[in-house]
Each structure stands twice: as C-alpha cells, then as structure tokens.
XYZ file of C-alpha atoms in Angstrom:
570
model
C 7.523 -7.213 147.068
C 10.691 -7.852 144.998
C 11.616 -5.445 142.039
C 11.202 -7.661 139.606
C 7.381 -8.399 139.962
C 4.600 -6.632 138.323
C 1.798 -5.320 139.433
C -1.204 -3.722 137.306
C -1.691 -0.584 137.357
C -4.729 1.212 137.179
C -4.997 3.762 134.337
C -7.370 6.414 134.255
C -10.069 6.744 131.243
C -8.694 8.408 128.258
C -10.671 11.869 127.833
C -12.356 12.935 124.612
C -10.361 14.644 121.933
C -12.973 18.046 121.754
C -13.850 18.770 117.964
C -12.185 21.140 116.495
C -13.342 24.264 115.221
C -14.553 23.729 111.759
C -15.424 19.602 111.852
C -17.974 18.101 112.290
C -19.318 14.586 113.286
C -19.953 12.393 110.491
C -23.750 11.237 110.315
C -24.501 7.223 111.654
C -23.709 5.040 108.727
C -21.352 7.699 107.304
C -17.990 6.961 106.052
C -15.692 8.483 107.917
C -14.919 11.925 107.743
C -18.143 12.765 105.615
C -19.938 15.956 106.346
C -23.772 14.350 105.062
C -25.369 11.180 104.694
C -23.907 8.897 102.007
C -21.505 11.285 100.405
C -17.550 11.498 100.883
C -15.318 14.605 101.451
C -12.493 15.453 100.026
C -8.867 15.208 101.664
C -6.249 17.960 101.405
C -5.013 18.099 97.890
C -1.604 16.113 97.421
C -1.968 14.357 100.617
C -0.796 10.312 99.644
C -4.249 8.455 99.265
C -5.391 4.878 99.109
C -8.116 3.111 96.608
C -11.616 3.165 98.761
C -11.284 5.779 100.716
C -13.303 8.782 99.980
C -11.109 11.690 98.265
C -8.712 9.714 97.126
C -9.244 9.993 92.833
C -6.915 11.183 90.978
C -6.593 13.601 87.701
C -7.101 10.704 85.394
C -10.488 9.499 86.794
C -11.438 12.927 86.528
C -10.170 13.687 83.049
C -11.587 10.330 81.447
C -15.439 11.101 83.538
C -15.106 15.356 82.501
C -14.740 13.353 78.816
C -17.419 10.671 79.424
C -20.125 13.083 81.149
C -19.745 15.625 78.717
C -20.637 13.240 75.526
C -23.245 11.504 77.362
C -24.522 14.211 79.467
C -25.612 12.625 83.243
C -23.046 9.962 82.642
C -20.280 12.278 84.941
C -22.944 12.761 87.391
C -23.524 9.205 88.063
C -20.029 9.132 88.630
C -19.216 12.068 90.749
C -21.928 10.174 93.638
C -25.386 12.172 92.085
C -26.596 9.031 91.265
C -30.367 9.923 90.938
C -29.616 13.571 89.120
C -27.393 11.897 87.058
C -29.939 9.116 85.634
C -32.539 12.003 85.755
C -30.606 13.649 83.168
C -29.647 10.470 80.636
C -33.306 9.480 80.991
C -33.755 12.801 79.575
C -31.542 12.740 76.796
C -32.931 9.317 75.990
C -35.919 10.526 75.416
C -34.968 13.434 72.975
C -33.018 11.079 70.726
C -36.019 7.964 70.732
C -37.991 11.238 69.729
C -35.641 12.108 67.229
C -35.164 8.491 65.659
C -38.435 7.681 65.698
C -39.268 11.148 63.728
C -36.599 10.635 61.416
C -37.254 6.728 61.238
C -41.429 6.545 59.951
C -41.796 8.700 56.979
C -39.742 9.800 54.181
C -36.827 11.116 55.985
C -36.047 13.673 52.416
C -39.708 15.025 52.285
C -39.701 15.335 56.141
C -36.208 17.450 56.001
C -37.206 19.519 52.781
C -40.478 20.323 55.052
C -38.589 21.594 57.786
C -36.148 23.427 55.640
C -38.470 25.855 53.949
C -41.294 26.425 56.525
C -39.852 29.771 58.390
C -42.297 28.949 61.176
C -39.888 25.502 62.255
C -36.371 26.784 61.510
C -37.122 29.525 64.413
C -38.619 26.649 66.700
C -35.182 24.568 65.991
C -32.885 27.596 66.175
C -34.629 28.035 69.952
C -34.377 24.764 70.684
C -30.591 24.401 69.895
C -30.188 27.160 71.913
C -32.388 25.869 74.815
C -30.544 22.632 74.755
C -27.128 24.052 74.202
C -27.303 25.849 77.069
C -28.506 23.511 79.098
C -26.059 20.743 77.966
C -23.151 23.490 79.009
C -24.490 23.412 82.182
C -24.563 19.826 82.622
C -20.870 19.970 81.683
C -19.857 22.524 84.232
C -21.890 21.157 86.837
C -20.130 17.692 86.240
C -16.277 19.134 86.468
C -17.130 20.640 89.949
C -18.706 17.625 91.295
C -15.910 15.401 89.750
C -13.864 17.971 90.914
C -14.471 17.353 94.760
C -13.995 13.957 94.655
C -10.423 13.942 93.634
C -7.376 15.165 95.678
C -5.343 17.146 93.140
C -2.634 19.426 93.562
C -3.042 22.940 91.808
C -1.384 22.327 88.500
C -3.796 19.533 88.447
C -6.915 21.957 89.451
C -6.059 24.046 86.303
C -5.689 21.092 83.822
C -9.405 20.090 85.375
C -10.715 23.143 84.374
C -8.955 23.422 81.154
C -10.564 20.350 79.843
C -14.109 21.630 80.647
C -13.648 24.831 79.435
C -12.919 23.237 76.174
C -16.086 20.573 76.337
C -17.900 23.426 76.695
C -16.411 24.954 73.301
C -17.352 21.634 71.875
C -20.920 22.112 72.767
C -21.217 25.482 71.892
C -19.402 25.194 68.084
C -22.360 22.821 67.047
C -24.845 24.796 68.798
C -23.705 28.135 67.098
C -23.543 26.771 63.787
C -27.113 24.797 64.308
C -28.657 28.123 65.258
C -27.054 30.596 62.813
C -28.069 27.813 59.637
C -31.345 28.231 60.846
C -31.512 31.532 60.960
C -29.546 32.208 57.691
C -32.295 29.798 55.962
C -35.055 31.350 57.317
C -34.230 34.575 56.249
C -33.213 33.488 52.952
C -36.549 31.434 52.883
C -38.557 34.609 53.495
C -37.101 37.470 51.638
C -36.162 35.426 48.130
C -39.537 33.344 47.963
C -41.986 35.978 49.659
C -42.499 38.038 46.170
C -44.679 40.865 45.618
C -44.754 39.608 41.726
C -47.328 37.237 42.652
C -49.955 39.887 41.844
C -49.013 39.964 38.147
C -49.616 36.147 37.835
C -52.580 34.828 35.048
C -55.051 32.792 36.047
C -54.476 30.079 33.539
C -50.810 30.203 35.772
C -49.615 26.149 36.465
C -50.012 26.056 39.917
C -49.193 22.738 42.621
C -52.167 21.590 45.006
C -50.306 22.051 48.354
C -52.403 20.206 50.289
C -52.537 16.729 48.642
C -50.632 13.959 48.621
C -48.741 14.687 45.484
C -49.129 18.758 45.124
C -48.379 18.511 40.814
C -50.525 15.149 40.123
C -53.083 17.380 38.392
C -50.603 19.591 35.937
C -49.137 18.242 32.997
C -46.717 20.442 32.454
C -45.373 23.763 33.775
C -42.637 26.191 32.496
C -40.735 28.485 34.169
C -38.726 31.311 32.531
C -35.015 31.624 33.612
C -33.704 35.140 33.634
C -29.829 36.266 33.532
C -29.873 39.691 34.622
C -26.770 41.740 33.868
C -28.679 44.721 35.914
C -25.616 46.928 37.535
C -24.831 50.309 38.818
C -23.413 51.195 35.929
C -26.821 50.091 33.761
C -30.159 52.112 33.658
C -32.660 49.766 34.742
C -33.057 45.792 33.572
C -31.719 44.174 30.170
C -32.058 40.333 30.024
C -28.579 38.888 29.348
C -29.608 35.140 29.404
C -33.650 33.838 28.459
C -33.845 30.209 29.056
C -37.267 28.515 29.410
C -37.132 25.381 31.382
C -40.134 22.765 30.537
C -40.917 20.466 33.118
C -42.923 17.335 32.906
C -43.633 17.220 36.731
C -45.066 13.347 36.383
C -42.018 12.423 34.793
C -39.621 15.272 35.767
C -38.238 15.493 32.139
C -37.314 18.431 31.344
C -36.449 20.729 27.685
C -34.403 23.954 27.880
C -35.028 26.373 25.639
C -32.665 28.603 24.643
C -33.537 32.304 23.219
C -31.674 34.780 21.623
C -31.592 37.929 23.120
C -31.628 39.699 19.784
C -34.622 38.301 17.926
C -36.888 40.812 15.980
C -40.245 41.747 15.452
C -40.886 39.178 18.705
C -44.833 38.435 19.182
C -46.151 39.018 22.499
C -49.092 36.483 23.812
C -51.972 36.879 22.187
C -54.770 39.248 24.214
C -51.604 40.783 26.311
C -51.294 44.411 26.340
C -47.899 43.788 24.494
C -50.102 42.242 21.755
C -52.468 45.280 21.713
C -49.456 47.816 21.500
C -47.464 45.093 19.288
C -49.861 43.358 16.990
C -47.479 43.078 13.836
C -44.573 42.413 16.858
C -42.049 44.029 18.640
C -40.309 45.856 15.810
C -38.680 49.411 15.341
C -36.300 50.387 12.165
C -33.399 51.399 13.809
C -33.458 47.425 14.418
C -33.473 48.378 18.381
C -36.765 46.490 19.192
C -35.027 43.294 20.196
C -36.234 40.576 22.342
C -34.427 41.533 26.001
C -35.336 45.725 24.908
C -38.699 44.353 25.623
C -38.096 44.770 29.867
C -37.536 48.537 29.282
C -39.923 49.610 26.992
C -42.332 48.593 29.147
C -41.150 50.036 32.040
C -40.400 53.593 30.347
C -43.501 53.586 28.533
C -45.740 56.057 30.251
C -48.608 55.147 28.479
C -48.155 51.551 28.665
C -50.377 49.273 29.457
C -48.219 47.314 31.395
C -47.965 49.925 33.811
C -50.777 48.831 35.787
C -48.737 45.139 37.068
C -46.207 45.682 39.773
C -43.119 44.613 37.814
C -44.137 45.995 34.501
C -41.179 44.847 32.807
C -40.825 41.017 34.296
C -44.392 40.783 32.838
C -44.173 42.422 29.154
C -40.866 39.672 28.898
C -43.169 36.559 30.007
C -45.706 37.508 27.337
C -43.241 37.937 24.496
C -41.268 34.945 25.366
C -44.529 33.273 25.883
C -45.250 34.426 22.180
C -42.436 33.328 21.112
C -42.633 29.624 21.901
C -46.301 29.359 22.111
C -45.758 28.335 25.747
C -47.559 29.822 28.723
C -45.100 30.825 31.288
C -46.061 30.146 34.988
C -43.456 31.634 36.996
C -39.837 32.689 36.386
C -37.034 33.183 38.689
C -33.863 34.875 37.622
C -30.464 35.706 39.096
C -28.549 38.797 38.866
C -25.076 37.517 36.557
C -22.244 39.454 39.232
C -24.427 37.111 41.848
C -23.997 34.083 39.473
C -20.121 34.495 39.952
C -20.504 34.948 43.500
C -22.416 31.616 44.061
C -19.591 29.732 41.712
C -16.924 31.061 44.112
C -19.121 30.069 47.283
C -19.765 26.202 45.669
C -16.072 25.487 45.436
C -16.081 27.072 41.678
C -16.730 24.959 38.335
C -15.015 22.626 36.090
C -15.700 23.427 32.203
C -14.302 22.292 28.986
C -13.126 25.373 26.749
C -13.482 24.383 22.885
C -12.159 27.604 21.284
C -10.172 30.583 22.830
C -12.398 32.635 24.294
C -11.747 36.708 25.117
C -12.252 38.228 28.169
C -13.545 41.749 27.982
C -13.519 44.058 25.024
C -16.144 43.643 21.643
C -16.025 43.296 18.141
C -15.361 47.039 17.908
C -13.113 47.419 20.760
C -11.095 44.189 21.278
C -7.723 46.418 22.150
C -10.090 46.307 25.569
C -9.421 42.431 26.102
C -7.773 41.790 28.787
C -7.338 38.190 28.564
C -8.275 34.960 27.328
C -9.958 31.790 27.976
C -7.256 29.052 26.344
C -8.500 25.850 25.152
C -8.751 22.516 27.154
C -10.583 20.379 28.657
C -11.713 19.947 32.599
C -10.631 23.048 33.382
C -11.484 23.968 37.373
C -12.663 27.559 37.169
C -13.940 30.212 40.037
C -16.552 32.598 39.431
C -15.390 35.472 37.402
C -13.803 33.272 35.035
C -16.706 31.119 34.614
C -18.871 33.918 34.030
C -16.753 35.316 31.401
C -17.011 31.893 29.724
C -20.906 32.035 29.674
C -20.774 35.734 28.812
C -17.435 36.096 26.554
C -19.431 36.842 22.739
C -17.510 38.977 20.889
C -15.194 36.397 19.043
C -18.162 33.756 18.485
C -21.854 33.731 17.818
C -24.757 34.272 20.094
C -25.718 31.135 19.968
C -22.387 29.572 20.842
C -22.635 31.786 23.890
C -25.781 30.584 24.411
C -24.527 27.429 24.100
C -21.731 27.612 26.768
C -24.963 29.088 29.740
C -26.334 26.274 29.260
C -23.272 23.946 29.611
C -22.570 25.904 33.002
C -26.392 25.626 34.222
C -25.600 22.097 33.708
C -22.221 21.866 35.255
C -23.190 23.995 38.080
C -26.321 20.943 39.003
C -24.249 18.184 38.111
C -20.859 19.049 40.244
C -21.994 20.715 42.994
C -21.232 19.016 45.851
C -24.176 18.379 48.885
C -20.864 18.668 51.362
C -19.743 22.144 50.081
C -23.196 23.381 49.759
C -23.635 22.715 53.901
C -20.257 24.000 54.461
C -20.506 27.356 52.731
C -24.022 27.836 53.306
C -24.148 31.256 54.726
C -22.031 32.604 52.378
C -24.289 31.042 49.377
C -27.671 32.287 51.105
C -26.372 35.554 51.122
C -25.039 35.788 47.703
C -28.936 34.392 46.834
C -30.853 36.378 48.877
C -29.162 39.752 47.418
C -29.011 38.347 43.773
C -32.058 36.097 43.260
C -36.052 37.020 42.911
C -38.581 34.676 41.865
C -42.224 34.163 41.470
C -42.418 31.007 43.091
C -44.431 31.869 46.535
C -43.487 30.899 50.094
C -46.862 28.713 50.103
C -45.787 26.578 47.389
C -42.035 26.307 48.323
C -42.218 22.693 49.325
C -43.964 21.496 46.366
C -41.258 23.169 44.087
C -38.403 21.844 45.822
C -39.883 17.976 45.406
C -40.821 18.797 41.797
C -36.498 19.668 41.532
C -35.756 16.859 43.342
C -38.041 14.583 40.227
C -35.953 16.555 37.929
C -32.771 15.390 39.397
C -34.143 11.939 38.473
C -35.268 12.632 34.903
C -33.937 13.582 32.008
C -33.017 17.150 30.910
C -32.717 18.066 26.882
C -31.606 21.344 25.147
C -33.771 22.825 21.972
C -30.879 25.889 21.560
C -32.529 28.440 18.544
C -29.410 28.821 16.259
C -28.884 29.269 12.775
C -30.286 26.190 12.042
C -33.852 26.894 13.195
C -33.292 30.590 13.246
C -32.601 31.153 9.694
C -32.908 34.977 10.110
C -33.232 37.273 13.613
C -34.484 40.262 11.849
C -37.557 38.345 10.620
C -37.725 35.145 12.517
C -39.750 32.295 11.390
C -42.271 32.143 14.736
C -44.520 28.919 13.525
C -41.035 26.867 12.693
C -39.965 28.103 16.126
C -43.413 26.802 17.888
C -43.471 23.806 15.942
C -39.509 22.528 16.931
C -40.624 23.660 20.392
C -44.150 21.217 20.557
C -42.004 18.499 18.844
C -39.114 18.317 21.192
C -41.740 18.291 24.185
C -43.107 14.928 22.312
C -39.882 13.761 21.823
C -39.489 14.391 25.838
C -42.852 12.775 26.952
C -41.779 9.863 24.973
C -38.551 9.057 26.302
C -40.498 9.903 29.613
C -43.562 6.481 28.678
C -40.326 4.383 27.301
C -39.229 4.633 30.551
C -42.198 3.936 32.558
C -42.408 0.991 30.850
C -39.352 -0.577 30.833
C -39.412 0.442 35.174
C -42.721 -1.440 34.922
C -42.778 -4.936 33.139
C -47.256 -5.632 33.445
C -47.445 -2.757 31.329
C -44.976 -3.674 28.299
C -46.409 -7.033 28.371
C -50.252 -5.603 27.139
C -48.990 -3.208 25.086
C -46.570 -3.255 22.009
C -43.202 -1.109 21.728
C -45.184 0.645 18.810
C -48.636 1.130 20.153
C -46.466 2.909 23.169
C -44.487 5.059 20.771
C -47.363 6.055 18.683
C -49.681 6.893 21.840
C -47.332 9.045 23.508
C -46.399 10.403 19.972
C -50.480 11.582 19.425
C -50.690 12.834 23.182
C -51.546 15.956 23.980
C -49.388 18.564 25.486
C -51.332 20.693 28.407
C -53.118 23.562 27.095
C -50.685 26.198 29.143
C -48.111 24.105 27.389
C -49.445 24.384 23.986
C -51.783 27.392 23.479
C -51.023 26.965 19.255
C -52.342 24.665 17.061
C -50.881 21.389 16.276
C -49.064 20.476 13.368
C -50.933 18.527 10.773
C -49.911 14.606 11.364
C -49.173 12.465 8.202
C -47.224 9.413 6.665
C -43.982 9.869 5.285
C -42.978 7.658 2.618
C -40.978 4.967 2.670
C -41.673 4.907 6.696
C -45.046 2.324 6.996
C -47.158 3.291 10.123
C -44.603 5.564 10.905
C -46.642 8.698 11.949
C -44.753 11.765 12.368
C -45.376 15.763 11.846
C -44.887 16.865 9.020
C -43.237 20.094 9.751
C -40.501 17.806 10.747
C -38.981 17.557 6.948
C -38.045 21.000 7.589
C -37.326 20.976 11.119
C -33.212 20.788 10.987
C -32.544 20.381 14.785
C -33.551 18.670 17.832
C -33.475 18.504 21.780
C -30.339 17.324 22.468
C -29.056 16.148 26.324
C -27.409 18.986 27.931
C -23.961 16.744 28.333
C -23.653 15.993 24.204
C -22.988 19.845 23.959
C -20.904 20.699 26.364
C-alpha cells in the first residue's frame, strides 16, 4: 500500500466523563445545568454570560425587579421564576385594596373616617393590622432580593449594592408602617383619656344630649351650649381660677353659632335658679371686699366645707356652669376647657398663628407693677406669632380693658380654626395629642364623640357671631344689669336663627317661592328658642313707630350692641 493512501481507522468509543463530586444531572426537560425541574442555576459570579441562558442577569435587572417587587409586592417574584407564589401574593394585595376602595368608595368617605378616628376599639384593630401587613410586606421584599439574587451572576461589589437596595425598601416599608401604627396609638390614647370624663356624673337631666344611634344623632335638639373654659391653673396657683369664660351657642340644624363673651370680674353673679349656688346665693354672688367675682366662683365652691356643691365630683366646674348659666339665662350642657400654658403649646405644635396687633400691647407686669414688663407687642398687621407670644396677646390686660382682652381670645379662637392647616395638623400630630391630652378635659363622653365631631364639622359650614359684654351692655360690673344681659343674649340667638332660615331659603328655591321674604323674617323672628336655650321669659314683642309691620323686641331701644362675625373684630 503506498504512503500516500488512507485507510480508516477504527477508533475506540469515547468513555463517560464521571460526575464530579458536587453536580448533579439535570432532570429530563431541564435546561442545562439546572439542579430541579423548570428552574435555572446560577453560574460563577463574573463569569462572561450570554442573553437566554440561565444565570446570566445582570445588576440592573436585579436593581429595576428589587424596585418593581417591592412597590407591587409578588411582582419580583414573578420575575425571579416563582411564578405561582408570586401571583399568589398580587392576588392578595388585590384583594386588600378592592376592599379598601370599595370601603372608602360607598358611603360618606368623612363620616366613615371621623368613625374610625374616635372609636378606640378600631384604631387598635388598624394599628395591628399595619403591623401585620408591614411585616409581612418586609418579608415579601427580602424574600424577592434573594430569589432575584440567584438568578443574576454578579461580582461582590455588585452582591453588596443588591443588598443595599433592599435593605433600604425595607426602610421604606417600615417608615409608613411606624408612623401608621404610632398615629393610631397616639389617637387612641388621646381618644380615651381626654373624652372618658368622670364629670359626666355632675351632668342635669335637662343636659342637650345627641341620639347616637340615629341617622342624624342632633335632629331632635334645637340648640345646645357648651361653656369654654381658659384655665390659667399652675404650680404656682392654689387650685382653679377661670382666666377666659366663653359660651359657645350652637344651632346644630343650622350649625350657626354665637360666642359669648364674659367678664371674669362681674359682681353679685346669679347662679341658676334651684342650684345649690342659688340656695347659698339668692341675692347673688356678692361679698364687700368686692372679692365675690364671677371666676372666684370655682373656689368657693371647692373650699367651702359646708357647701352644697360638695356632693358633685368636680364641685367647682359645676358651681361655674350654674352661675354662668345664671348669667345668660342659658342652660349649659357640657363644657370643655384647656389649661392656657397648654394653649401656647398647641400654637407652637400647629405651625403658630398670624394676628393683627391694633395697639401696643405689654408683656408681663400690671397696672401696679409695669417696671415688671418685659416687652411689648408692637403694632401691625399679619403678624406670624408662636405660642408664648400669642398667648400674651390674648392674656396681655394691664394697659387696656377687660373687654379688649376679651376681645383679642376671641380673635385667636378664631384665627386658631380659620388658619390651621389639615397638613400641619397630620404632620405634628403626636406632638398636638400630647399637648391635649395633658392640657384639655371635657364633658363631652366617649359615647357621643362621633356625634360632636359632625356637629363641628356643621359649624365649619355655618356662621359664627360674637355678643362680647363690654361697656356698652355692661354699664356697671359691680351691679350688673342681668335682664339687659339675658335679653341681648335671646336677641342675638334670633338674630342667628334668622340668618340661619335666610339661608335655607335662598339654598332652596320651592320654599322662597310659597313664602314671602317677610313672612320668613317675621316667622323665624317669633320662633322659639329651646327651653335649655331659654329658661327666662321672653321679652314683650311690639311695633315701633315709624317701622309698619316691623315687629321687633322692645328691649331692643335700649339694647346698644349686637352679635357681630368674629372676623369684623379682629
């Protein structure tokens, strides 16, 4: 055979390569490589890789799904090959939120948030639930990152950066979470100490009260009144003097409301008739060293061994509600009232208060000791104050009357309601609960809370007038003209229930159309006001001259002032 011929030549079968220790076969139908069924394994991290082939993602995939999984929890999953966990879970959370929408979506979504806000019962049940789901959704998001985490080939620098990001998804689901919870918590503990008041046993039966359990919980009171209290109680004070008595009158129908302003040092004050006050007081609340005043009234009943008062709980709170009651010849039905060093606390936690100053105004000292100022209030207009400041203008007295102090509460009560932002309230809203739930009491009962807080949200929507007793209806405070007092306070509620039918009217066209502008005025003029409103009689009713069929009290000739809106004074 010559060299340069070929000849085939028989090879012997190539021998298996034996498995090496630590692999293992892939399963039939397995990609290559795989260790189970259907599912991919990772390749040594940094090793080149091409698209398709399992193990070969890199840090952005992971990054972008760490991202996507962690707002849409399962949504990583599905990605990282979990296919059925992953829809498992965003099935889930598709449920929760239909849940939620549809909750939020048929009913009033206000009355349905003010419920859950004040029943103490709920606000645990959501601050568990947070929790619960918080946790869980941390989980998800951990759970995600590892599984993500073995599908991609990344060096070690890479690793880190991995982990990084879902350490901080997992500080983005626990910030909401935290804050969720601790609201919840903060409310419901503000909820039950502030509005869970023994004083409840010292409340009269003939007390306005709202029918919880209907449909609208006030639809069967005309009116109700609730006595605000400025405390200026302090360590370095022996028990309780009012600083501030303001009695708010609320048409709940309507939710007009008149202030009433009182000053603190009024004379010879007449307590409600068939009170004990009235029984220890008949001729009124008078002593001749002129200290008998109007807020001396809290601790005489309280040091008054022998009082009668001595068998309510709060002894003081209640001799105060039956001579302010006295005084206007309206029956009070609850009170709440706010200790004044809380007052600038709460100004401070709302972002303070802007106020327009009208006259230089001292800070510290009195009439007999003004070397002890130790500032001033300057004059000007929109002037952004914090808390002590603003206090000291609702409190500074020494360089202007008692009713231009008077005056200037009032103008921060309203400044307070109308600025306050619903923003800052959320965002400081530990800080304000706290401040509340040391400084504020009130008669209003945890029962009832939910009726009170739609009856403020009516006042929001009506209109709120000021009857301030100055020298013009308050001639004299050492002997105080009561009946002119009670009559200025039955007229300005007429003036308010008025304004409240002019209204309804106008709002509702079929009902101006049958009845005349006149025939309105003079039939809310001649309607009553509610018996807890108006325990005294009315004033006699005739024609002034030189007004045909116009019908008006006739105390009125000598009645010098009126209810005035809250913003015409300040």
């Amino acid at each position: 055979m010559s060299a340069d011929e070929t000849q085939p030549i028989d090879r012997p079968p190539v021998a298996a390569v034996p498995e090496q220790p630590g692999e293992r076969a892939a399963a039939p139908g397995a990609p290559a490589g795989s260790g189970e069924p259907g599912e991919t394994a990772s390749e040594e991290p940094g090793r080149p890789t091409s698209g398709g082939v399992p193990g070969k993602r890199g840090l952005p995939w992971v990054l972008t799904w760490t991202v996507a999984g962690s707002l849409v929890p399962g949504l990583g999953l599905v990605a990282a090959g979990r296919r059925k966990t992953g829809a498992a879970v965003l099935g889930a959370v598709a449920v929760v939120l239909a849940a939620i929408a549809i909750w939020l979506l048929t009913g009033d979504i206000l009355k349905r948030g003010i419920s859950f806000a004040v029943d103490p019962q709920r606000l645990l049940y959501l601050a568990i639930a947070v929790v619960v789901a918080g946790l869980l959704w941390a989980v998800v998001v951990v759970v995600t990152g590892v599984l993500l985490r073995r599908e991609a080939a990344l060096g070690r620098g890479q690793g880190i950066a991995a982990w990084v990001l879902v350490a901080v998804m997992v500080g983005l689901v626990a910030a909401p979470t935290y804050a969720i919870t601790d609201y919840s918590l903060v409310q419901r503990d503000l909820v039950t100490s502030v509005f869970n008041s023994d004083d409840q046993n010292d409340a009269d039966a003939e007390d306005a009260k709202p029918q919880t359990v209907a449909a609208d919980p006030w639809a069967g009171t005309d009116r109700i009144n609730v006595l605000l209290i400025g405390s200026d109680a302090g360590d370095n004070r022996e028990g309780i003097r009012p600083d501030t008595l303001i009695v708010a009158s609320i048409q709940p129908s309507s939710g007009n409301t008149v202030l009433f302003s009182l000053p603190r040092n009024l004379e010879r004050v007449p307590f409600k008739k068939g009170s004990p006050g009235a029984e220890a007081w008949p001729d009124g609340y008078y002593c001749a060293d002129e200290s008998c005043l109007l807020n001396a009234v809290w601790t005489w009943a309280e040091g008054e061994s022998n009082s009668s008062y001595s068998r309510f709980r709060n002894p003081g709170l209640k001799a105060t509600e039956d001579a302010v009651s006295g005084v206007l010849g309206l029956e009070i039905d609850t009170y709440v009232m706010l200790n004044l060093d809380g007052f600038k606390d709460f100004i401070d936690a709302v972002g303070g208060v802007t106020l327009d100053v009208h006259e230089r105004l001292p800070i510290g000292g009195d009439s007999e000791h003004p070397w002890e100022t130790i500032g001033y209030l300057e004059v000007g207009d929109n002037q952004k104050m914090d808390g002590w400041h603003a206090l000291w203008f609702a409190r500074s007295r020494w360089s202007t009357s008692d009713y231009d102090r008077m005056r200037r509460q009032r103008c921060v009560i309203a400044a307070v309601t109308e600025q306050t932002n619903p923003v800052t309230v959320a965002r400081h809203f530990p800080s304000i609960a706290r401040t509340l739930k040391a400084n504020m009491s009130t008669g209003i009962p945890l029962s009832d809370l939910e009726a009170w807080v739609e009856l403020a949200t009516r006042i929001q929507g009506g209109t709120v007038t000021s009857l301030p007793f100055t020298d013009d209806v308050v001639a004299s405070r050492a002997n105080p003209d009561y009946d002119l007092i009670r009559r200025q306070v039955n007229k300005a509620l007429r003036d308010s229930e008025r304004d409240a039918a002019r209204a309804s009217a106008t709002a509702t066209p079929s009902a101006t159309a049958s009845a005349s502008p006149s025939a309105s005025a003079s039939a809310s003029a001649s309607a009553s006001v509610s018996p807890s409103a108006s325990p005294t009689p009315k004033a006699e009713v005739t024609k002034r001259a030189g007004a045909k069929g116009d019908v008006k009290p006739s105390a009125e000739a000598t009645d010098s002032s009126d209810a005035q809106d809250v913003s015409e004074v300040c």
